[in-house]
Coordinates of C-alpha atoms and ligand atoms in Angstrom, one line a residue:
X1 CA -7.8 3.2 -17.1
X2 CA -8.2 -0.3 -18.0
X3 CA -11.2 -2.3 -17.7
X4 CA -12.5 -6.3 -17.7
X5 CA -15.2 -7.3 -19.7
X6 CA -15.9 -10.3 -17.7
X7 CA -18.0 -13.8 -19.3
X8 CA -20.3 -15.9 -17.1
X9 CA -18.1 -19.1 -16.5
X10 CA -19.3 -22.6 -16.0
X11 CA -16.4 -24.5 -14.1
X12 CA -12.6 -23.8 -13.5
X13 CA -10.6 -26.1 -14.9
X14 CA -6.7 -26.7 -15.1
X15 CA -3.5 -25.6 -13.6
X16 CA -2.6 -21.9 -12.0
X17 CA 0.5 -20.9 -10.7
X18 CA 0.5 -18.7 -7.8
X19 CA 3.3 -16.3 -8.1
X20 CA 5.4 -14.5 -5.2
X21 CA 4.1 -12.5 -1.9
X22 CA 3.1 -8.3 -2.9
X23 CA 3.2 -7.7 0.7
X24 CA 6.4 -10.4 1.5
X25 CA 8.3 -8.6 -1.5
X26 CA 7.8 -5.3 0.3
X27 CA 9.1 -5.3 3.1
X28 CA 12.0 -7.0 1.8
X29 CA 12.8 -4.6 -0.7
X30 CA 13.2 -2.1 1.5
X31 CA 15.4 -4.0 4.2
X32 CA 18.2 -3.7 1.1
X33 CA 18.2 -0.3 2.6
X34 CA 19.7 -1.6 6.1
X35 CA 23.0 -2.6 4.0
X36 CA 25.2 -0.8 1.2
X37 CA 25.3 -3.7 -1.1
X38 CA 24.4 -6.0 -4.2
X39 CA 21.3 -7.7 -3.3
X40 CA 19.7 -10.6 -5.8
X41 CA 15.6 -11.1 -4.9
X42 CA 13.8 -14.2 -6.5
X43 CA 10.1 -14.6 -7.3
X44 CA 9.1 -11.4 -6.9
X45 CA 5.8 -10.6 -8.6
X46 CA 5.4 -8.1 -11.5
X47 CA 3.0 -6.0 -10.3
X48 CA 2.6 -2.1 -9.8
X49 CA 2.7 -1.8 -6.0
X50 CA 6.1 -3.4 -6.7
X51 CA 7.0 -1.0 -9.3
X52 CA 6.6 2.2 -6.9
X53 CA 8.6 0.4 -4.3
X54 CA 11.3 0.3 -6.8
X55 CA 10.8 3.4 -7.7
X56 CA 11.1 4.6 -3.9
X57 CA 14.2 2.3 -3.8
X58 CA 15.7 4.3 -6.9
X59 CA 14.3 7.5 -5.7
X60 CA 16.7 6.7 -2.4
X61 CA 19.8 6.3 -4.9
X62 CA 19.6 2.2 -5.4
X63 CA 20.1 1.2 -8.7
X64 CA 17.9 -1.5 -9.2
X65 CA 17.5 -4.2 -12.2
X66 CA 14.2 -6.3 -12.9
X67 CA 13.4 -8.8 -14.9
X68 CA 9.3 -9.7 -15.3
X69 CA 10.0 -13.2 -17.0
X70 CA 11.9 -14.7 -14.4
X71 CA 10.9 -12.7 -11.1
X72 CA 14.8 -11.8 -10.4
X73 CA 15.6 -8.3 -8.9
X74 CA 19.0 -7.1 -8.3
X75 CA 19.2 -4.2 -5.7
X76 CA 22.7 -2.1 -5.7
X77 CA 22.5 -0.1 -2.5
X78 CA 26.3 1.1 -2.4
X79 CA 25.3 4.5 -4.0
X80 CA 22.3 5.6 -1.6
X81 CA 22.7 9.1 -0.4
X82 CA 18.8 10.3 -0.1
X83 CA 16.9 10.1 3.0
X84 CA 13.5 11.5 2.3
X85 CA 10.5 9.3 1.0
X86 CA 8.3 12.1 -1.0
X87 CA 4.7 12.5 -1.3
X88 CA 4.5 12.3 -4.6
X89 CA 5.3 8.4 -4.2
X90 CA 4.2 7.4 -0.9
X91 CA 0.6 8.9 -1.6
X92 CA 0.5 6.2 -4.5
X93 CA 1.4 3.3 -1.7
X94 CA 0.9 3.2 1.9
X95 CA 3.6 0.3 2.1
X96 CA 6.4 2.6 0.9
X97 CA 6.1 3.9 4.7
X98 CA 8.4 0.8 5.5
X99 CA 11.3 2.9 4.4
X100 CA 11.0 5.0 7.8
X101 CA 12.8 2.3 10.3
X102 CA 15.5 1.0 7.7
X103 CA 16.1 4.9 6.8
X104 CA 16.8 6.1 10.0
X105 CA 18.2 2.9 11.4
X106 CA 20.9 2.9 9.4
X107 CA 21.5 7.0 8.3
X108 CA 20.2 8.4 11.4
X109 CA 17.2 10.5 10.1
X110 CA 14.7 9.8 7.8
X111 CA 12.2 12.2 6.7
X112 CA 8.8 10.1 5.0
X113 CA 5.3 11.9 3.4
X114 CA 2.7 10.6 5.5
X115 CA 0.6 9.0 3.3
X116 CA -2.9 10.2 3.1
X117 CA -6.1 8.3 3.3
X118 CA -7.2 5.0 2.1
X119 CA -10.7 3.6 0.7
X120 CA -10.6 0.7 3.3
X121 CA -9.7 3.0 6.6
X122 CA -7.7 5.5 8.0
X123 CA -5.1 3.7 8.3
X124 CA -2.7 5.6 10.5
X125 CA 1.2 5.4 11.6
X126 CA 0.8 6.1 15.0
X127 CA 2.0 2.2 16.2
X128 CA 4.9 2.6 13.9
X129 CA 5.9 6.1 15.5
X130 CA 5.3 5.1 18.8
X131 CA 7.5 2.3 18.2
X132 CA 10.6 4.2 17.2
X133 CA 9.9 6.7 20.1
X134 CA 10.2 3.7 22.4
X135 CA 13.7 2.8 20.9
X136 CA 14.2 6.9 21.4
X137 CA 14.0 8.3 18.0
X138 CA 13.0 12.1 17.8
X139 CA 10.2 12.0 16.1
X140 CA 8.2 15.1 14.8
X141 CA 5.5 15.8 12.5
X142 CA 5.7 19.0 10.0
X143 CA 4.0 20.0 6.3
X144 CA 2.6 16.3 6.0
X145 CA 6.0 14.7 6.9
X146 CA 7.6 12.3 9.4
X147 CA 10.5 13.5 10.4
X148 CA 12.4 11.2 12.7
X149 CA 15.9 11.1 14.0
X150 CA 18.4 9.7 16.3
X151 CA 21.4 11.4 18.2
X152 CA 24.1 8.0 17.1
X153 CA 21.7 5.2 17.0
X154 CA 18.2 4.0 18.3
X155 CA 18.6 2.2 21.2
X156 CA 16.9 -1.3 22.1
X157 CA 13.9 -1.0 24.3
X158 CA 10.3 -3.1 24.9
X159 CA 8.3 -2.0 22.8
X160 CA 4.7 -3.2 23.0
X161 CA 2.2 -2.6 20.3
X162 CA -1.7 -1.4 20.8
X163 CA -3.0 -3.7 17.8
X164 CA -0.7 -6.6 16.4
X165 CA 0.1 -3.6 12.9
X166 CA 1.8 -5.2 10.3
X167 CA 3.3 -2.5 8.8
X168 CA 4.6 -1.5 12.6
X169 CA 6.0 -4.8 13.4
X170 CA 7.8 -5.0 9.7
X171 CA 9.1 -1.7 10.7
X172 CA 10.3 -1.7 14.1
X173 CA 11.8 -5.5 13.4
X174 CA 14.2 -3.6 10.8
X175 CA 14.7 -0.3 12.7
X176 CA 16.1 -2.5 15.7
X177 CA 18.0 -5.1 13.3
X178 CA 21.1 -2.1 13.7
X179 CA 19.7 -0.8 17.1
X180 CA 22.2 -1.0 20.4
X181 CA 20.9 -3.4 22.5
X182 CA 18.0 -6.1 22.8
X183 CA 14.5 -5.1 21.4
X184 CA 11.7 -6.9 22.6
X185 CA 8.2 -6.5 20.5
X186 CA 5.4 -7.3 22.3
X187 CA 2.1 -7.7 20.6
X188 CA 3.8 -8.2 17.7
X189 CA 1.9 -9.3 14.2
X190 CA 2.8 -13.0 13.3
X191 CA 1.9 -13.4 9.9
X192 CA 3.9 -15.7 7.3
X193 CA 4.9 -11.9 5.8
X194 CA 6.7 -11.2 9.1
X195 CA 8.2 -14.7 9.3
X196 CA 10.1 -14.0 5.6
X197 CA 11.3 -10.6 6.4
X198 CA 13.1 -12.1 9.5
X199 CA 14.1 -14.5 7.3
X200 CA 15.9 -12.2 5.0
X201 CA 17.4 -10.4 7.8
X202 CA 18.7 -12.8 9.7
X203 CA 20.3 -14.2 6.4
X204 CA 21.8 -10.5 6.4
X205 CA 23.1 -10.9 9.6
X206 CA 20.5 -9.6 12.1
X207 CA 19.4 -11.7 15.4
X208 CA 16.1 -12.1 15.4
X209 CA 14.3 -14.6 17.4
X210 CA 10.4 -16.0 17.5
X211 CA 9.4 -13.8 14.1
X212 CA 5.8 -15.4 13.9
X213 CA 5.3 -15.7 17.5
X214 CA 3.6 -12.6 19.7
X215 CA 6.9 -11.5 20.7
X216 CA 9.6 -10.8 18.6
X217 CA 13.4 -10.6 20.6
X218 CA 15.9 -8.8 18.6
X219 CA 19.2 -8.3 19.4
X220 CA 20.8 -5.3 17.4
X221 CA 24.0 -5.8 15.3
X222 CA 26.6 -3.3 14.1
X223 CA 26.3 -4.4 10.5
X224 CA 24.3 -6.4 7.8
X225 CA 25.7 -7.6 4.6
X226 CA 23.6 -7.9 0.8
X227 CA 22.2 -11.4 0.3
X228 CA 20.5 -13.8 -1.9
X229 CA 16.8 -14.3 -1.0
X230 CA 14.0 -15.6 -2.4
X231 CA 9.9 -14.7 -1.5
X232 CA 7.2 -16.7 -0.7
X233 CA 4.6 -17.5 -2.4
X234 CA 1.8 -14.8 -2.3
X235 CA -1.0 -16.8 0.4
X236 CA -3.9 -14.0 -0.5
X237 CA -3.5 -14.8 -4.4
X238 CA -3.7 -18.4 -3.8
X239 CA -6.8 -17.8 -1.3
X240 CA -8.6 -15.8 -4.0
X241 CA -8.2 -19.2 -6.7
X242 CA -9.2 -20.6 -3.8
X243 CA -12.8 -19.3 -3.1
X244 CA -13.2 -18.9 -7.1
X245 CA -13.6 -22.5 -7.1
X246 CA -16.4 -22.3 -4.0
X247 CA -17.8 -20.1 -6.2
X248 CA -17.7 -20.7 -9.3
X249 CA -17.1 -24.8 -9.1
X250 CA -15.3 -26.9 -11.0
X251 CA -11.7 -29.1 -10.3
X252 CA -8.1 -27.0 -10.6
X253 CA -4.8 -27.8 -9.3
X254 CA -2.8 -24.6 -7.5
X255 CA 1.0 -24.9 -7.5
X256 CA 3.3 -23.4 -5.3
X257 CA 0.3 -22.9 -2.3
X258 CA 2.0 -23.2 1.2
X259 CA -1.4 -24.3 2.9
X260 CA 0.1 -23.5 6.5
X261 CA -0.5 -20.2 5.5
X262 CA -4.8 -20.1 5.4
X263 CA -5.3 -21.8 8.3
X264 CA -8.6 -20.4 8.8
X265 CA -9.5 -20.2 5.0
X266 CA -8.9 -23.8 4.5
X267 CA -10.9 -24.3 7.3
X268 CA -13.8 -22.4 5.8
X269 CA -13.5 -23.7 2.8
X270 CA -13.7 -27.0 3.7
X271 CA -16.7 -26.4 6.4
X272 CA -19.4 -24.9 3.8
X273 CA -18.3 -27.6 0.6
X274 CA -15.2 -27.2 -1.0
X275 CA -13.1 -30.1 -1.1
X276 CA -9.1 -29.3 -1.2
X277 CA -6.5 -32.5 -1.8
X278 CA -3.0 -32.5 -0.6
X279 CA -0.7 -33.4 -3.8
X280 CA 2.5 -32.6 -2.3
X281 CA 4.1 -30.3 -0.3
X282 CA 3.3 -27.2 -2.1
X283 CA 0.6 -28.3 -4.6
X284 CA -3.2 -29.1 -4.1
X285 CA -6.0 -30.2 -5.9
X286 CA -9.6 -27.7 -5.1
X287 CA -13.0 -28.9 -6.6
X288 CA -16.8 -28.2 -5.7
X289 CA -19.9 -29.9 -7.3
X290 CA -22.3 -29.4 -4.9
X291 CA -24.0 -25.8 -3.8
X292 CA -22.1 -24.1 -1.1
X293 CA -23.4 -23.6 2.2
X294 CA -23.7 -20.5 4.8
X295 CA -20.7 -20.0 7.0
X296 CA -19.7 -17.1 9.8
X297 CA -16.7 -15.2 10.0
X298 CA -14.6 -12.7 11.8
X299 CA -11.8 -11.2 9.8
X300 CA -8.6 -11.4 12.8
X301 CA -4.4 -10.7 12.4
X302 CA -2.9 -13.5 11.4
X303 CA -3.1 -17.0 12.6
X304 CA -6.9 -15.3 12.2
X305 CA -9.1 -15.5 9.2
X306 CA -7.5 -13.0 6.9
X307 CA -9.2 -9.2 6.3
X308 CA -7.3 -9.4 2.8
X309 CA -9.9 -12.8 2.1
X310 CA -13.2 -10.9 3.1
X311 CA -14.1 -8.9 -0.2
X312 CA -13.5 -12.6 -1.9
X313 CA -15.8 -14.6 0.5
X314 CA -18.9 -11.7 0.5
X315 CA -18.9 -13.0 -3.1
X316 CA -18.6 -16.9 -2.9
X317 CA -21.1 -16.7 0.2
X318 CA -23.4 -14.4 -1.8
X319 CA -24.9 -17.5 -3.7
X320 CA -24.3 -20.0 -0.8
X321 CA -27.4 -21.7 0.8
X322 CA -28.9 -20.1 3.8
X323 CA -27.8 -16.4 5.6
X324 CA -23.6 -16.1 6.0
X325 CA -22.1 -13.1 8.6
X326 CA -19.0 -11.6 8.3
X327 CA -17.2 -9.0 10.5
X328 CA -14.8 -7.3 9.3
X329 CA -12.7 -6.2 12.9
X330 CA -9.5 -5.5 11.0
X331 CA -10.4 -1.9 9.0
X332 CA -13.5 -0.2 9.7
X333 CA -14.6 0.8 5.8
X334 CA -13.8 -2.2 4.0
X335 CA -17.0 -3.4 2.8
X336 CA -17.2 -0.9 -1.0
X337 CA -17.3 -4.2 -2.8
X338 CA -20.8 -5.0 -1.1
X339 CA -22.7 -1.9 -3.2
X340 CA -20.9 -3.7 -6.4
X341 CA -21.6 -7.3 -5.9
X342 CA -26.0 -6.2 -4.8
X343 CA -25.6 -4.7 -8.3
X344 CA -24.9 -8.4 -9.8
X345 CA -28.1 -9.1 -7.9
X346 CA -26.4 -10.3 -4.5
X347 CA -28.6 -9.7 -1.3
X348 CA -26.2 -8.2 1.6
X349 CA -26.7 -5.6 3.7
X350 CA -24.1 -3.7 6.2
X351 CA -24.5 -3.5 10.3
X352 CA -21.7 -2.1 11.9
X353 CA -19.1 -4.1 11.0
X354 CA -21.2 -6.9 9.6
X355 CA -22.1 -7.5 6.4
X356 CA -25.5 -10.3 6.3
X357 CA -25.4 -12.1 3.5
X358 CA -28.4 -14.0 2.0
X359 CA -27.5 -16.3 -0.4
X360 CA -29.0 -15.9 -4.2
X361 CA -29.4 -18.6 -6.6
X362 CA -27.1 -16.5 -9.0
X363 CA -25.6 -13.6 -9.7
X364 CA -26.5 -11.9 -12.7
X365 CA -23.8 -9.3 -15.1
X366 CA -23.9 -5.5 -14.5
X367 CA -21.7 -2.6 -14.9
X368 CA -19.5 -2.7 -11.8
X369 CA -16.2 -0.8 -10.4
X370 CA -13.5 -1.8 -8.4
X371 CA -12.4 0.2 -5.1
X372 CA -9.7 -1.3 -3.9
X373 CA -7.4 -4.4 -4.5
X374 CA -9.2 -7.1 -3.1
X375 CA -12.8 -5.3 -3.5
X376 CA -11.2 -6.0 -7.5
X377 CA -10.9 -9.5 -7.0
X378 CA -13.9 -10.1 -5.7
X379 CA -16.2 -8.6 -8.4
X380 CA -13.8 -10.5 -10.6
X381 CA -14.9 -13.5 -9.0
X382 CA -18.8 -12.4 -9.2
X383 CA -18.5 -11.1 -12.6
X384 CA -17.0 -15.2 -13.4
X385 CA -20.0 -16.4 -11.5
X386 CA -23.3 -14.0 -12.9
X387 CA -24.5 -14.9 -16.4
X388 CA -23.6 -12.9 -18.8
X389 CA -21.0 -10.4 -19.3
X390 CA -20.1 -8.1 -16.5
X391 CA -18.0 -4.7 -17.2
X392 CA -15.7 -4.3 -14.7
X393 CA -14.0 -0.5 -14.1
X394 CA -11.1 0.6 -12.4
X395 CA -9.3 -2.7 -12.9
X396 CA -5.3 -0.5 -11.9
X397 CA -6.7 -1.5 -8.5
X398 CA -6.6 -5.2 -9.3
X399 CA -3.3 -4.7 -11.0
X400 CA -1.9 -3.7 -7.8
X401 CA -1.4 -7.4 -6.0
X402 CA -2.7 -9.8 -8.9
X403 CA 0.0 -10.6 -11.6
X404 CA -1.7 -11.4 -15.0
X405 CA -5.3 -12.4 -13.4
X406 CA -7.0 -12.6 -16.6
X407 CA -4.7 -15.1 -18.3
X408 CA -4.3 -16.8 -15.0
X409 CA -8.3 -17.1 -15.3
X410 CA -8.4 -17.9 -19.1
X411 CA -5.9 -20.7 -18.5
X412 CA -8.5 -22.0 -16.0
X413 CA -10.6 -22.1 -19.0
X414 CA -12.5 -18.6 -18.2
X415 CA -12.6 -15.6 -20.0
X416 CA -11.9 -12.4 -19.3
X417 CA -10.9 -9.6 -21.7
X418 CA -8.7 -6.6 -20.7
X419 CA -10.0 -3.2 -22.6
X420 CA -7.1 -0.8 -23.0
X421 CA -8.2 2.6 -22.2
X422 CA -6.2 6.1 -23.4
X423 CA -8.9 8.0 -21.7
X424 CA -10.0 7.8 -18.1
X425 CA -13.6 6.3 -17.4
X426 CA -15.1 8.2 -14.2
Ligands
EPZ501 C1 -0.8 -4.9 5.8 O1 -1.2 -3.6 5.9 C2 -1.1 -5.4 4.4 N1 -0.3 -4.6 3.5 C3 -2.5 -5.3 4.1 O2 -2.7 -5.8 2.8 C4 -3.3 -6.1 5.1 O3 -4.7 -5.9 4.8 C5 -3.0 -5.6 6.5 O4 -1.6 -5.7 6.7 C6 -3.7 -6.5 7.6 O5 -3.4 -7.8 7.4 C7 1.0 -4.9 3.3 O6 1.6 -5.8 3.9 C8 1.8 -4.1 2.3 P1 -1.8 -3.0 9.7 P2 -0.8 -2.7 7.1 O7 -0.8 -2.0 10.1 O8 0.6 -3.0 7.6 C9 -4.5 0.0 12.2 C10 -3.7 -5.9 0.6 O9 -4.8 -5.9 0.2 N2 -3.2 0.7 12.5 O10 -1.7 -4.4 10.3 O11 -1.0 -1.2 6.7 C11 -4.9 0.1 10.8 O12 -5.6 1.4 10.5 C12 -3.3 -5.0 1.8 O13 -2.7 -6.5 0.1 C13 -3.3 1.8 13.3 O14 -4.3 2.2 13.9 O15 -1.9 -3.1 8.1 C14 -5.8 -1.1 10.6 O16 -7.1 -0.8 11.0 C15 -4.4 -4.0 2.1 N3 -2.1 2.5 13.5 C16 -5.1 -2.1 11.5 O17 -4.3 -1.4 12.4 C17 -0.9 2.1 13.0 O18 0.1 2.8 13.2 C18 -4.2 -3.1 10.8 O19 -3.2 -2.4 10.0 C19 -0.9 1.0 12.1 C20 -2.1 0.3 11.9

């Protein structure tokens, strides 16, 4: 396992790049499954959560060509002939569970490993499953598996969903894409993700209506053909450069940011000190001189403040002036990062759902370990902000959703050194 050695950095400065959407690339990757078919993806991100999709994907029968330079993925679907997701792979990724609707929407059974637990929550498929049932798939659950099938094909129904899921919506919206009939989803997530897979589908030939809005009308089609589509950028990864300026200061431009997406992050930013200039359409200017100041947030679905920003702003806020609360209302264990960033000498302590943050006057470098993806980039973050030079473990986490962040950082003028490792740390 790899690790960071992390140095205390003074100031960002320069130019970063913020590459294409981990959890927009998905999705998408898998809806190549609703079509037999040469499929050409753009800007999508080299990263390993992408890498086990394709490997899913390939598992499935695709036959699938990337390049890491210049983010192009070709996707030959003609020769799939497997319907089963196996643990083995899906244990590695919960997102590989968005194989289920496209699966059995288009073969008629599908048979997915349910994926196990997660350090940030349970994380169940009961939303998703309920959801197919309601467009009356068979669903059953044996030896860890989903097992879900259809007598000719699912039929469209309302389906209305107990907490706006993601993964559920992404799901359903593709399952129904071939269903017979009109699908309404009510309660549906609306986040820019969910906006670009209807995108791509509808460029494939689906009828999908109000993606983005609470509900989603779809109206099923008989076929969908292979298409040209490119992702957009990732809105998390552009968040994270983001609030390492609130925290670490300095003056850096981000390109290809779509700022519509971090409505509420923005917002936040703005409120406790950060100052953000529009360039153009997709490129800003972020800068901070002055000490950043307490906020409160709630962690919402989408047009809400983000759950994937949280681990990110318990760092920034751990050094603002005055006492900061977050909730976190989105997953109910995702707060490992907090244990991490009191060992860099932060003061925050849990209740409930809260974490209470009193701000320091600086962090200061320890031995720390990553738990989970964004949990990564926030001791990242701390480790850039506490003087000296932080050790950071388990950094495959990071490596997940982050493309290159420690030459993204070192062209920001920070440094950050990547140990190899042939043996695993503990
Ligand atoms: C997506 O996960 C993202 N992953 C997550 O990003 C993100 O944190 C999350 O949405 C929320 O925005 C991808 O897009 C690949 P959910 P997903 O279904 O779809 C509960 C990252 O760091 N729930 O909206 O799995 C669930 O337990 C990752 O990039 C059920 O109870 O999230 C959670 O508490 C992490 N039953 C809440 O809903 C279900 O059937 C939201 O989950 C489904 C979900």
């Amino acid at each position: 396992m790899d690790k960071f050695k992390i140095f205390h950095c003074n100031g960002l400065k320069g130019e970063v790049a913020i590459s294409g959407s981990k959890n927009s690339a998905l999705p998408i990757m898998a809806a190549a499954i609703l079509s037999s078919g040469k499929f050409e993806l753009d800007n999508i991100p080299s990263l390993r959560d992408i890498y086990t999709m394709k490997k899913v994907l390939e598992y499935l029968g695709a036959k699938i060509e990337y390049c890491a330079e210049t983010k192009k993925m070709l996707i030959d679907t003609t020769c799939l002939n497997k319907t089963t997701a196996p643990y083995e792979l899906v244990k590695t990724m919960r997102a590989s569970a968005v194989v289920l609707g496209p699966l059995l929407t288009r073969f008629g059974k599908a048979r997915v490993s349910l994926p196990g637990g997660c350090a940030i929550g349970a994380r169940p498929l009961n939303i998703h499953l309920k959801g197919f049932e309601d467009l009356k798939a068979k669903i059953n659950i044996e030896s860890g598996y989903i097992n879900a099938s259809i007598k000719k094909k699912l039929i469209g129904g309302t389906v209305i969903l107990d907490f706006p899921s993601v993964g559920a919506t992404e799901n359903i919206m593709m399952a129904a894409a071939l269903a017979e009939g009109k699908t309404e989803i009510i309660n549906a997530a609306r986040e820019p993700e969910i906006v670009d897979l209807a995108n791509m589908l509808n460029k494939m030939g689906a009828r999908i209506k109000n993606a983005g809005e609470n509900k989603i009308e779809i109206i099923g089609v008989k076929k969908l053909k292979a298409v040209k589509y490119k992702v957009i950028p990732d809105r998390i990864e552009a968040g994270t450069f983001l609030t390492a300026v609130g925290l670490i200061g300095g003056r850096i431009k981000i390109k290809n940011i779509i700022m519509e997406h971090l409505p509420v992050v923005i917002e936040k930013l703005l409120e406790i000190g950060v100052k953000i200039e529009r360039v153009s359409k997709n490129i800003i200017i972020a800068s901070r001189a002055k000490k950043i100041k307490a906020t409160n947030i709630k962690t919402l679905p989408f047009p809400g403040f983000a759950t994937d920003m949280q681990a990110q702003f318990c760092a920034m806020l751990s050094v603002a002036e005055g006492v900061s609360l977050i909730s976190e209302t989105v997953f109910e264990n995702r707060f490992m990062h907090i244990s991490e960033l009191n060992r860099l000498g932060a003061n925050i302590s849990i209740d409930h759902n809260t974490a209470i943050i009193k701000g320091v006057k600086e962090l200061s470098a320890a031995q720390i370990m990553a738990s989970d993806l964004r949990a990564g980039a926030a001791l990242v973050l701390a480790g850039l902000a506490a003087r000296g030079e932080t050790e950071l473990l388990r950094v495959y986490h990071i490596d997940r959703g982050y493309e290159n962040i420690e030459l993204k950082f070192s062209k920001l003028g920070a440094h950050i050194e990547r140990i190899k490792s042939k043996s695993f740390d503990i």
